[in-house]
Coordinates of C-alpha atoms in Angstrom, one line a residue:
X16 CA 12.0 5.2 7.6
X17 CA 12.0 9.3 6.1
X18 CA 10.7 11.5 4.2
X19 CA 12.7 12.4 0.8
X20 CA 12.7 15.2 -1.9
X21 CA 14.4 16.6 -5.2
X22 CA 14.2 19.7 -8.0
X23 CA 15.9 19.9 -11.2
X24 CA 16.1 22.6 -13.1
X25 CA 14.0 24.9 -10.9
X26 CA 14.4 27.4 -8.0
X27 CA 15.7 27.5 -5.4
X28 CA 14.2 26.3 -2.2
X29 CA 14.8 27.0 1.5
X30 CA 15.6 23.6 3.7
X31 CA 13.1 25.0 5.8
X32 CA 10.0 25.5 3.4
X33 CA 10.7 21.5 2.0
X34 CA 10.6 20.2 5.3
X35 CA 8.0 21.8 6.6
X36 CA 6.0 19.4 3.7
X37 CA 6.8 16.5 5.3
X38 CA 8.0 16.8 8.8
X39 CA 5.4 14.0 9.8
X40 CA 7.7 11.4 8.1
X41 CA 11.6 12.3 10.1
X42 CA 10.8 14.8 13.1
X43 CA 14.4 13.6 14.1
X44 CA 16.5 15.3 11.4
X45 CA 17.0 17.4 8.3
X46 CA 19.4 17.9 5.8
X47 CA 19.9 19.4 2.3
X48 CA 22.1 19.2 -0.8
X49 CA 22.5 21.2 -3.8
X50 CA 24.6 21.3 -7.0
X51 CA 24.7 23.0 -10.4
X52 CA 24.6 20.0 -12.7
X53 CA 25.1 20.2 -16.9
X54 CA 21.7 20.2 -16.9
X55 CA 20.7 22.7 -14.3
X56 CA 20.8 23.4 -10.2
X57 CA 20.0 19.6 -8.0
X58 CA 18.2 19.8 -4.4
X59 CA 18.0 16.8 -2.2
X60 CA 16.0 17.0 0.7
X61 CA 15.7 15.0 3.5
X62 CA 13.4 14.4 6.5
X63 CA 15.0 11.8 9.0
X64 CA 13.0 9.5 11.6
X65 CA 16.0 7.6 12.8
X66 CA 15.6 4.1 13.6
X67 CA 19.0 2.7 12.1
X68 CA 22.1 4.0 13.6
X69 CA 20.9 7.1 15.8
X70 CA 24.1 9.0 15.6
X71 CA 24.5 12.2 13.6
X72 CA 27.0 10.2 10.9
X73 CA 24.4 9.1 9.8
X74 CA 22.9 12.1 8.6
X75 CA 21.3 12.8 5.0
X76 CA 21.7 13.9 2.2
X77 CA 24.6 11.3 2.7
X78 CA 27.7 12.5 0.5
X79 CA 30.3 10.4 -0.9
X80 CA 33.0 11.3 -3.3
X81 CA 31.3 12.3 -6.2
X82 CA 27.7 10.5 -5.4
X83 CA 24.8 11.8 -3.0
X84 CA 22.1 9.2 -1.2
X85 CA 18.8 10.3 -0.3
X86 CA 17.3 7.0 1.1
X87 CA 13.5 6.2 2.8
X88 CA 13.5 2.8 3.8
X89 CA 14.9 0.0 5.6
X90 CA 17.3 -2.7 4.6
X91 CA 17.1 -5.3 6.6
X92 CA 20.1 -7.2 6.1
X93 CA 22.2 -4.6 4.8
X94 CA 25.2 -5.3 7.1
X95 CA 25.5 -8.9 5.4
X96 CA 25.3 -7.0 2.2
X97 CA 28.7 -5.0 3.0
X98 CA 31.4 -7.8 3.3
X99 CA 33.6 -8.0 0.2
X100 CA 33.0 -4.5 -0.4
X101 CA 36.2 -1.9 0.0
X102 CA 34.7 0.9 2.0
X103 CA 36.2 2.6 4.6
X104 CA 32.5 2.9 6.8
X105 CA 32.0 5.2 9.3
X106 CA 28.1 3.7 10.5
X107 CA 26.4 0.8 10.7
X108 CA 23.1 2.8 8.7
X109 CA 21.7 0.9 5.5
X110 CA 22.1 4.6 3.8
X111 CA 25.9 4.2 3.9
X112 CA 25.3 0.7 2.6
X113 CA 23.7 1.5 0.0
X114 CA 26.2 4.1 -0.9
X115 CA 29.2 2.1 -0.8
X116 CA 27.1 -0.8 -3.1
X117 CA 26.3 1.7 -5.4
X118 CA 30.5 3.1 -5.2
X119 CA 31.7 -0.7 -5.8
X120 CA 29.5 -1.9 -8.4
X121 CA 28.2 1.3 -10.1
X122 CA 24.9 1.1 -12.6
X123 CA 25.7 -2.9 -12.1
X124 CA 24.1 -2.6 -8.5
X125 CA 20.9 -1.3 -9.8
X126 CA 20.0 -4.5 -12.1
X127 CA 20.7 -6.5 -8.6
X128 CA 18.6 -4.2 -6.1
X129 CA 16.9 -7.6 -5.5
X130 CA 19.5 -8.5 -3.3
X131 CA 18.1 -6.0 -0.7
X132 CA 15.8 -7.4 1.8
X133 CA 13.6 -4.4 2.6
X134 CA 11.2 -1.7 2.3
X135 CA 13.0 1.8 0.2
X136 CA 12.7 4.3 -1.9
X137 CA 15.7 6.3 -2.9
X138 CA 17.3 8.7 -5.2
X139 CA 21.2 8.9 -6.1
X140 CA 22.9 11.6 -8.2
X141 CA 26.5 10.7 -9.6
X142 CA 27.9 13.7 -10.3
X143 CA 31.0 11.7 -12.4
X144 CA 28.3 10.6 -14.7
X145 CA 25.7 13.3 -14.6
X146 CA 23.0 11.3 -13.5
X147 CA 20.1 10.6 -11.2
X148 CA 18.8 7.2 -10.3
X149 CA 15.9 6.0 -8.3
X150 CA 14.2 2.9 -7.4
X151 CA 11.8 1.6 -5.0
X152 CA 11.0 -1.9 -3.6
X153 CA 10.7 -5.2 -5.2
X154 CA 6.2 -4.9 -3.6
X155 CA 6.5 -1.3 -3.5
X156 CA 6.0 -0.1 0.0
X157 CA 7.8 2.7 -0.5
X158 CA 6.7 5.7 -2.4
X159 CA 8.6 7.5 -4.9
X160 CA 6.2 10.1 -7.2
X161 CA 7.5 12.4 -9.5
X162 CA 6.4 15.2 -11.8
X163 CA 8.5 15.7 -15.1
X164 CA 7.5 18.3 -17.9
X165 CA 10.3 19.2 -20.0
X166 CA 13.3 19.8 -18.1
X167 CA 11.8 20.1 -15.2
X168 CA 11.6 17.4 -12.6
X169 CA 10.7 16.9 -8.6
X170 CA 10.1 14.2 -6.8
X171 CA 8.9 13.4 -3.1
X172 CA 7.6 10.5 -0.8
X173 CA 4.1 11.9 -0.3
X174 CA 2.0 13.6 -3.7
X175 CA 1.2 16.3 -0.6
X176 CA 4.6 17.2 -0.8
X177 CA 5.2 17.2 -4.2
X178 CA 2.4 19.0 -4.8
X179 CA 3.4 21.9 -2.6
X180 CA 7.3 21.8 -4.6
X181 CA 5.4 22.5 -7.5
X182 CA 3.3 24.6 -6.4
X183 CA 6.0 26.4 -4.8
X184 CA 8.1 26.1 -8.2
X185 CA 5.2 28.4 -9.8
X186 CA 4.5 25.1 -12.1
X187 CA 1.7 23.8 -12.8
X188 CA -1.0 20.3 -12.2
X189 CA -3.3 19.7 -14.7
X190 CA -5.8 17.1 -13.6
X191 CA -5.7 13.5 -15.1
X192 CA -9.3 13.4 -16.1
X193 CA -9.0 10.0 -17.3
X194 CA -6.8 8.5 -14.3
X195 CA -9.4 9.8 -11.7
X196 CA -12.6 7.8 -14.0
X197 CA -10.4 4.8 -13.1
X198 CA -10.2 5.5 -9.6
X199 CA -14.1 6.1 -9.4
X200 CA -14.4 2.4 -11.5
X201 CA -12.0 0.2 -9.5
X202 CA -11.1 2.4 -6.2
X203 CA -7.6 2.8 -6.7
X204 CA -5.6 4.4 -9.5
X205 CA -3.9 2.0 -12.4
X206 CA -0.7 0.6 -11.4
X207 CA -0.5 3.2 -8.2
X208 CA -0.4 6.5 -10.9
X209 CA -1.8 9.7 -9.5
X210 CA -5.1 12.2 -10.4
X211 CA -2.1 14.6 -12.4
X212 CA -0.9 14.7 -15.7
X213 CA 2.8 14.7 -15.4
X214 CA 3.2 12.9 -12.3
X215 CA 3.8 9.4 -11.7
X216 CA 5.2 6.8 -9.1
X217 CA 8.5 4.9 -9.7
X218 CA 6.9 1.7 -10.0
X219 CA 7.4 -1.1 -7.7
X220 CA 10.4 -3.4 -8.4
X221 CA 11.6 -0.8 -10.8
X222 CA 14.6 1.4 -10.8
X223 CA 14.7 4.6 -13.0
X224 CA 18.0 6.5 -14.3
X225 CA 17.6 10.6 -15.9
X226 CA 19.8 11.5 -17.4
X227 CA 20.6 15.6 -16.3
X228 CA 22.1 16.9 -19.1
X229 CA 19.0 15.7 -21.8
X230 CA 16.2 15.2 -19.4
X231 CA 15.7 11.9 -20.4
X232 CA 13.9 9.1 -18.2
X233 CA 14.4 5.3 -18.7
X234 CA 12.8 2.9 -16.8
X235 CA 14.0 -0.2 -16.0
X236 CA 12.4 -3.2 -13.8
X237 CA 15.2 -5.4 -11.3
X238 CA 12.2 -8.2 -10.5
X239 CA 9.3 -10.0 -11.4
X240 CA 7.0 -11.5 -9.2
X241 CA 5.3 -13.4 -12.4
X242 CA 8.8 -15.4 -12.5
X243 CA 8.4 -17.1 -8.7
X244 CA 5.7 -18.4 -9.9
X245 CA 6.3 -20.3 -12.7
X246 CA 8.9 -21.8 -10.7
X247 CA 9.0 -25.4 -8.8
X248 CA 5.7 -26.4 -7.2
X249 CA 6.8 -27.3 -3.0
X250 CA 3.7 -30.4 -3.1
X251 CA 4.6 -31.4 0.1
X252 CA 3.2 -30.4 3.6
X253 CA 5.6 -30.8 6.0
X254 CA 8.5 -29.9 3.8
X255 CA 6.4 -26.6 3.6
X256 CA 5.2 -26.0 6.7
X257 CA 8.8 -26.4 8.0
X258 CA 10.3 -23.8 5.4
X259 CA 7.3 -21.5 6.1
X260 CA 8.1 -21.3 9.9
X261 CA 11.8 -20.9 9.5
X262 CA 11.1 -18.3 6.9
X263 CA 9.0 -16.0 9.1
X264 CA 10.7 -15.9 12.4
X265 CA 13.6 -15.2 10.4
X266 CA 12.0 -12.4 9.1
X267 CA 10.9 -11.1 12.3
X268 CA 13.9 -11.8 14.0
X269 CA 15.7 -9.3 11.0
X270 CA 12.9 -6.5 11.4
X271 CA 13.2 -6.9 15.4
X272 CA 17.1 -6.6 15.5
X273 CA 18.0 -4.5 12.9
X274 CA 16.2 -1.1 15.1
X275 CA 17.8 0.8 17.3
X276 CA 14.4 2.1 19.0
X277 CA 11.6 -0.8 20.8
X278 CA 9.6 -3.1 18.3
X279 CA 6.1 -3.3 19.0
X280 CA 3.3 -5.3 17.2
X281 CA -0.4 -4.5 15.6
X282 CA -2.7 -6.8 16.9
X283 CA -5.9 -8.1 15.5
X284 CA -8.2 -11.0 15.7
X285 CA -7.1 -12.8 12.9
X286 CA -3.9 -15.0 12.0
X287 CA -1.4 -12.5 9.9
X288 CA -1.3 -10.5 13.7
X289 CA -1.4 -13.7 15.7
X290 CA 1.3 -15.3 14.0
X291 CA 3.5 -12.6 14.1
X292 CA 3.1 -11.5 17.7
X293 CA 3.4 -15.0 18.7
X294 CA 6.9 -15.4 17.3
X295 CA 8.0 -12.3 17.7
X296 CA 7.1 -12.8 21.6
X297 CA 9.5 -15.6 21.4
X298 CA 12.4 -13.2 20.6
X299 CA 10.9 -9.9 22.5
X300 CA 9.7 -11.0 25.7
X301 CA 6.6 -8.0 27.2
X302 CA 6.5 -7.3 23.8
X303 CA 3.7 -4.3 22.6
X304 CA 0.7 -4.6 21.5
X305 CA -2.5 -2.1 19.8
X306 CA -5.9 -3.2 18.7
X307 CA -8.7 -1.4 18.5
X308 CA -12.3 -1.9 18.7
X309 CA -15.5 -0.2 17.8
X310 CA -18.6 -0.2 20.5
X311 CA -21.9 -1.4 19.1
X312 CA -20.0 -3.2 15.6
X313 CA -19.8 -6.2 14.1
X314 CA -16.1 -5.5 13.8
X315 CA -14.8 -5.4 16.9
X316 CA -12.2 -8.2 17.2
X317 CA -10.9 -7.3 21.0
X318 CA -11.8 -10.3 22.7
X319 CA -10.0 -12.7 20.0
X320 CA -6.4 -9.9 20.3
X321 CA -6.3 -10.3 23.9
X322 CA -6.7 -13.9 23.9
X323 CA -3.3 -13.7 22.5
X324 CA -1.9 -10.9 24.3
X325 CA -2.9 -13.0 27.1
X326 CA -1.8 -16.4 25.6
X327 CA 2.2 -14.8 25.0
X328 CA 2.1 -11.9 28.1
X329 CA 2.4 -9.1 25.5
X330 CA 1.7 -5.9 27.0
X331 CA -1.4 -5.1 25.1
X332 CA -3.0 -2.1 25.2
X333 CA -7.1 -2.5 23.8
X334 CA -7.1 0.6 21.7
X335 CA -11.4 1.9 22.7
X336 CA -11.9 4.4 19.4
X337 CA -13.6 7.5 20.8
X338 CA -13.8 9.1 17.5
X339 CA -15.0 12.8 16.3
X340 CA -15.3 11.5 12.5
X341 CA -16.8 14.4 11.5
X342 CA -13.5 16.2 12.4
X343 CA -11.3 13.9 11.4
X344 CA -12.4 12.2 8.7
X345 CA -11.6 14.6 6.0
X346 CA -8.0 15.4 7.5
X347 CA -7.6 11.4 7.4
X348 CA -8.6 11.3 3.7
X349 CA -6.8 14.7 2.5
X350 CA -3.5 12.9 3.9
X351 CA -2.7 11.1 1.0
X352 CA -2.7 13.2 -2.1
X353 CA -5.1 11.9 -3.9
X354 CA -8.6 10.2 -3.7
X355 CA -8.5 7.5 -1.4
X356 CA -11.7 5.0 -1.3
X357 CA -10.5 2.3 1.4
X358 CA -12.0 3.5 4.6
X359 CA -9.9 0.9 6.8
X360 CA -7.6 3.7 6.3
X361 CA -9.6 5.2 9.6
X362 CA -8.7 3.0 12.0
X363 CA -5.9 2.3 10.6
X364 CA -4.5 6.1 12.1
X365 CA -6.2 6.0 14.8
X366 CA -4.4 2.7 15.6
X367 CA -0.9 4.2 14.8
X368 CA -1.8 7.7 15.9
X369 CA -2.0 5.6 19.5
X370 CA 0.7 3.3 19.2
X371 CA 3.6 6.1 18.8
X372 CA 2.4 7.4 21.7
X373 CA 4.6 4.2 23.0
X374 CA 7.2 4.0 20.4
X375 CA 8.1 4.3 16.8
X376 CA 8.3 1.3 15.0
X377 CA 6.0 -1.7 14.2
X378 CA 4.9 -5.0 13.0
X379 CA 1.7 -5.5 10.9
X380 CA 0.4 -8.4 8.9
X381 CA 0.4 -7.0 5.1
X382 CA 0.9 -9.4 2.0
X383 CA -0.3 -12.2 3.7
X384 CA -3.7 -12.8 2.2
X385 CA -2.4 -11.7 -1.0
X386 CA 0.8 -14.2 -0.9
X387 CA -1.0 -17.3 0.7
X388 CA -4.5 -16.8 -0.6
X389 CA -6.0 -15.3 2.3
X390 CA -9.4 -13.7 0.7
X391 CA -13.1 -15.6 1.3
X392 CA -13.5 -14.7 -2.7
X393 CA -10.3 -17.2 -3.7
X394 CA -12.6 -19.8 -3.0
X395 CA -15.3 -18.3 -4.9
X396 CA -12.9 -17.5 -8.1
X397 CA -11.6 -21.4 -7.3
X398 CA -15.7 -22.6 -7.7
X399 CA -16.3 -20.4 -10.4
X400 CA -16.8 -23.0 -13.1
X401 CA -19.4 -24.8 -10.6
X402 CA -21.4 -21.2 -9.8
X403 CA -21.9 -20.0 -13.8
X404 CA -24.5 -22.7 -14.2
X405 CA -26.5 -20.5 -11.9
X406 CA -25.6 -17.4 -12.9
X407 CA -29.4 -16.6 -14.0
X408 CA -30.4 -16.8 -10.6
X409 CA -29.1 -13.1 -10.2
X410 CA -31.4 -11.4 -11.5
X411 CA -34.1 -12.7 -9.0
X412 CA -31.9 -12.0 -5.9
X413 CA -33.5 -9.2 -4.1
X414 CA -30.5 -6.6 -2.4
X415 CA -28.2 -7.9 0.2
X416 CA -28.9 -6.4 3.5
X417 CA -25.7 -7.3 5.6
X418 CA -22.0 -7.2 4.3
X419 CA -20.9 -11.0 6.9
X420 CA -24.0 -13.0 5.8
X421 CA -23.5 -16.5 3.8
X422 CA -26.7 -14.2 1.2
X423 CA -24.2 -11.3 0.5
X424 CA -21.7 -14.0 0.1
X425 CA -23.3 -16.0 -2.5
X426 CA -25.1 -13.1 -4.5
X427 CA -21.5 -11.2 -4.6
X428 CA -20.6 -14.9 -6.5
X429 CA -23.3 -14.8 -8.4
X430 CA -22.9 -10.7 -9.6
X431 CA -19.1 -11.9 -10.4
X432 CA -20.1 -14.8 -12.3
X433 CA -22.2 -12.8 -15.2
X434 CA -18.9 -10.9 -15.5
X435 CA -17.3 -13.6 -16.0
X436 CA -17.3 -14.5 -19.3
X437 CA -18.2 -11.0 -20.2
X438 CA -15.1 -9.0 -18.5
X439 CA -13.1 -10.3 -16.6
X440 CA -11.7 -6.2 -16.0
X441 CA -15.5 -6.1 -14.3
X442 CA -14.7 -9.8 -12.4
X443 CA -11.5 -8.8 -10.9
X444 CA -13.3 -5.5 -9.8
X445 CA -16.3 -7.3 -8.6
X446 CA -14.2 -10.0 -6.6
X447 CA -12.3 -7.1 -4.9
X448 CA -13.1 -3.4 -4.8
X449 CA -17.3 -3.9 -6.2
X450 CA -17.9 -0.1 -6.1
X451 CA -19.7 0.9 -8.8
X452 CA -19.7 -2.2 -11.1
X453 CA -23.3 -3.0 -12.3
X454 CA -24.4 0.8 -11.2
X455 CA -22.0 2.8 -13.5
X456 CA -19.6 2.8 -15.7
X457 CA -16.4 5.4 -16.2
X458 CA -15.1 5.0 -19.4
X459 CA -11.1 5.8 -19.5
X460 CA -8.2 4.1 -21.7
X461 CA -6.7 3.1 -18.2
X462 CA -9.7 0.5 -17.9
X463 CA -9.2 -0.4 -21.1
X464 CA -5.2 -1.1 -20.2
X465 CA -6.3 -2.7 -16.9
X466 CA -8.6 -5.2 -18.7
X467 CA -6.3 -5.9 -21.3
X468 CA -3.9 -6.8 -18.5
X469 CA -6.0 -9.1 -16.5
X470 CA -6.8 -11.0 -19.6
X471 CA -3.4 -11.6 -20.4
X472 CA -3.0 -13.1 -16.3
X473 CA -5.5 -15.1 -17.0
X474 CA -4.9 -16.3 -20.1
X475 CA -1.5 -17.1 -19.5
X476 CA -1.6 -20.3 -18.3
X477 CA -1.1 -20.0 -14.2
X478 CA -3.4 -21.7 -12.3
X479 CA -6.4 -20.6 -11.1
X480 CA -5.4 -19.2 -7.8
X481 CA -2.2 -17.6 -9.0
X482 CA -4.3 -15.3 -12.0
X483 CA -6.0 -13.7 -8.7
X484 CA -2.7 -13.7 -6.3
X485 CA -0.7 -11.9 -9.0
X486 CA -3.9 -9.5 -9.4
X487 CA -3.7 -8.7 -5.8
X488 CA -0.4 -8.4 -5.3
X489 CA 0.2 -5.8 -8.2
X490 CA -3.1 -3.9 -7.8
X491 CA -5.7 -4.4 -4.0
X492 CA -1.6 -4.1 -2.2
X493 CA 0.6 -2.1 -4.0
X494 CA -2.0 0.4 -5.4
X495 CA -4.5 0.3 -2.4
X496 CA -3.1 -1.8 1.1
X497 CA 0.4 -0.5 1.2
X498 CA -0.7 3.1 0.3
X499 CA -3.1 3.0 3.7
X500 CA -0.3 2.0 6.1
X501 CA 2.4 4.3 4.6
X502 CA 0.5 7.0 5.0
X503 CA -1.5 6.1 8.2
X504 CA 2.0 5.3 9.8
X505 CA 4.3 8.1 8.7
X506 CA 1.8 10.7 9.7
X507 CA 2.9 9.9 13.3
X508 CA 6.2 9.4 12.8
X509 CA 5.8 5.8 13.1
X510 CA 7.2 2.9 11.0
X511 CA 5.5 -0.1 10.3
X512 CA 7.6 -3.4 8.8
X513 CA 6.0 -6.2 7.1
X514 CA 7.3 -9.3 7.8
X515 CA 5.0 -11.1 5.4
X516 CA 6.8 -9.2 2.8
X517 CA 10.5 -9.8 3.0
X518 CA 12.0 -10.8 0.6
X519 CA 12.6 -14.8 0.8
X520 CA 8.8 -15.0 2.0
X521 CA 8.0 -12.9 -1.2
X522 CA 10.1 -15.7 -3.4
X523 CA 9.0 -18.9 -0.7
X524 CA 4.8 -18.0 -1.1
X525 CA 4.4 -18.0 -4.9
X526 CA 6.2 -21.9 -5.0
X527 CA 3.5 -23.6 -2.6
X528 CA 1.2 -25.8 -4.6
X529 CA -2.3 -24.0 -5.1
X530 CA -4.2 -26.9 -2.4
X531 CA -1.7 -25.5 0.2
X532 CA -2.8 -21.9 -0.1
X533 CA -6.9 -22.5 -0.1
X534 CA -7.8 -25.8 0.4
X535 CA -12.1 -26.5 -0.3
X536 CA -13.3 -23.7 1.5
X537 CA -10.5 -22.5 4.2
X538 CA -8.9 -19.9 3.2
X539 CA -4.8 -19.5 4.1
X540 CA -4.8 -22.9 4.8
X541 CA -0.9 -23.6 5.6
X542 CA -0.4 -20.4 7.8
X543 CA -3.4 -21.9 9.8
X544 CA -1.8 -25.0 10.3
X545 CA 1.4 -23.1 11.3
X546 CA -0.9 -21.2 13.6
X547 CA -2.4 -24.2 15.1
X548 CA 0.7 -25.0 17.2
X549 CA 0.9 -21.9 18.5
X550 CA -2.4 -20.1 18.7
X551 CA -6.0 -21.3 20.3
X552 CA -8.2 -22.4 17.6
X553 CA -10.6 -19.6 18.4
X554 CA -7.8 -17.3 16.2
X555 CA -6.7 -20.3 14.3
X556 CA -10.4 -20.1 12.6
X557 CA -11.5 -16.6 12.8
X558 CA -12.7 -15.7 9.3
X559 CA -10.9 -12.7 7.2
X560 CA -11.4 -9.5 8.5
X561 CA -8.5 -6.3 9.0
X562 CA -9.3 -3.3 10.1
X563 CA -12.5 -3.2 9.1
X564 CA -15.5 -0.5 9.8
X565 CA -19.5 0.1 10.3
X566 CA -18.9 2.1 7.3
X567 CA -23.0 1.8 6.1
X568 CA -23.8 2.8 9.4
X569 CA -20.9 5.9 9.7
X570 CA -22.5 6.9 6.6
X571 CA -26.4 6.6 8.1
X572 CA -24.9 8.3 11.1
X573 CA -22.5 10.0 12.2
X574 CA -21.2 11.7 9.1
X575 CA -24.3 12.1 7.1
X576 CA -24.5 14.8 7.0
X577 CA -20.7 15.6 6.4
X578 CA -20.9 13.2 3.3
X579 CA -24.1 14.0 1.5
X580 CA -23.7 18.1 2.3
X581 CA -20.8 18.0 0.7
X582 CA -21.7 15.5 -2.5
X583 CA -24.7 17.3 -3.1
X584 CA -23.1 20.6 -2.9
X585 CA -20.3 19.5 -5.0
X586 CA -19.3 20.6 -8.5
X587 CA -16.7 18.7 -8.9
X588 CA -17.9 15.6 -8.8
X589 CA -21.3 16.3 -10.5
X590 CA -18.0 16.7 -13.5
X591 CA -17.4 12.2 -13.1
X592 CA -20.8 11.4 -12.1
X593 CA -24.4 12.5 -13.3
X594 CA -26.2 14.6 -11.0
X595 CA -28.7 13.0 -10.9
X596 CA -27.2 9.5 -9.9
X597 CA -25.9 11.4 -7.3
X598 CA -29.0 12.7 -6.0
X599 CA -30.3 9.1 -6.1
X600 CA -27.4 7.8 -4.2
X601 CA -27.7 10.4 -1.0
X602 CA -31.8 10.1 -1.0
X603 CA -33.5 7.1 -2.4
X604 CA -31.3 4.6 -0.3
X605 CA -33.7 1.9 -0.9
X606 CA -32.6 1.6 -4.6
X607 CA -29.2 0.0 -3.8
X608 CA -27.4 -2.8 -1.4
X609 CA -26.7 -0.9 1.6
X610 CA -23.0 -2.1 1.7
X611 CA -22.0 -1.1 -1.9
X612 CA -24.1 2.6 -1.5
X613 CA -22.0 2.9 0.9
X614 CA -18.8 2.7 -0.7
X615 CA -20.3 4.6 -3.6
X616 CA -20.9 7.3 -1.6
X617 CA -17.7 7.0 0.4
X618 CA -15.9 6.6 -3.0
X619 CA -17.5 10.1 -4.6
X620 CA -16.5 11.7 -1.1
X621 CA -13.5 11.3 -1.0
X622 CA -12.3 12.1 -4.2
X623 CA -14.8 15.4 -3.0
X624 CA -11.9 15.7 -0.1
X625 CA -8.8 15.4 -1.9
X626 CA -10.2 18.1 -4.6
X627 CA -10.7 20.2 -1.5
X628 CA -7.0 20.0 -0.4
X629 CA -6.1 20.3 -3.9
X630 CA -7.6 23.9 -4.0
X631 CA -6.0 24.8 -0.6
X632 CA -3.1 23.3 -1.5
X633 CA -3.6 26.0 -5.1
X634 CA -4.7 28.6 -2.5
X635 CA -8.4 29.4 -4.4
X636 CA -10.2 27.6 -1.2

């Protein structure tokens, strides 16, 4: 796991300067490469976190003849992919495997990137053909951001690093107000985008080819998740259960055995991480596991995690979070390089920080909910035809007071029903992030594109549940959950591996009959059946929570002054939301549902924290 960066046709910058921007992603080694191309000076930079092949021979940038590669990620099946390649291998690193495959197949290799089981983002320079190649893994676990304007081109693993490089080159960054408006509406950037014009993410499951002579960039997909949902369905429960167990076991084994360092696991009280720990413990006895808990909240799952740890004899640590939120929250939010809404970034940051004190590689449960149907709202989505006749009730119900109550669940279902026939984009946002919807609309072209995409998925003939799973994979997972974990872990030089996002499981889960995912009111049906074989009943039947936080309690308590003072004094936030509504949110809490108000304030606060960080980068703060 690493940090990568590069510059085409810019001033020559020293390695130590670029390394200082991304050292947290790779503190073990650093390297650079430069060459004068027909389109200007090319520079590659690399910060290495050594996981596979700890020798200096695996140093990056890695050069072979006319090829140079910088790579971030892990390819778990790379040794199998070496078979049949005519190449004099010097290491057992996956970096060299990628280099060898490109040397052997050339550009045709890019069309077959779906052979790779792993998470990756890379840039490869072909001096002979004067081309730069970029690629990103199928689900978008590893980020790769690019700045392109006229003949100038910059790329980096993180937006903060990219912005600092652009600033060092005396290039300008222009805010994209349309993209920011969509963030405020949805809680994420459309298609993993950015708050800047001329800055974009290489899309997941895509590769790019940049001709350094003409500076023309083309992007092409090499994998489409939709195609997996069109495959014939597995209907037999026993067959599905057997296959699921085999594939998950192999995925976990690959992610443990492909590391030259010790591998541990995050452990919550839910079935995703608990199943991973159960199966991983068969491969690695005395597995190190980590969970967190907040005192005096309804979100404490440490007792369930402890049951799983005791059952499988893991070396478990329950991390009682002693926080200084006023000090830590701005720093955590600003690490994302763009406004970041998901408040579970806070506990993710803390658990990653604590885990790094013990090891450098952990397993997590990312992807299970979006592939196997883990959210309660999926039940509501399937019941929507039965709920629609009662939509009129939504105008007569009082605001809910508790997030975890059944009343809140049905209140939200009725709000979703109100949007179902009016605006499918709004319907999806009410079902997922549910921030300003119903209280304020942020007009943007991004939102119109999003509306069109949601409508296309709903009208494309997919079964009802598959509609939501596809949307969640391309939005909630890609734009929120995976960036959250990447930044939280890499901020502490910690690598997070996600067995549920293996090539085999990503292709297997969409082929399951829908009632093997959600059956009646039971979410993640197949995984729960598998969990019954390994886990105690309390864990099997535990509701979906994840790393949740007592956000409304925080905003009414420890960080109230921090949040309200920043928002009421921010002229920047007032460019997007009327001052009177900001004042109302801050000073008239009775007008809003408690949890929804907390999310609206948090969304605005994250925007202001990003703005302050950008001003620091620009030297104007």
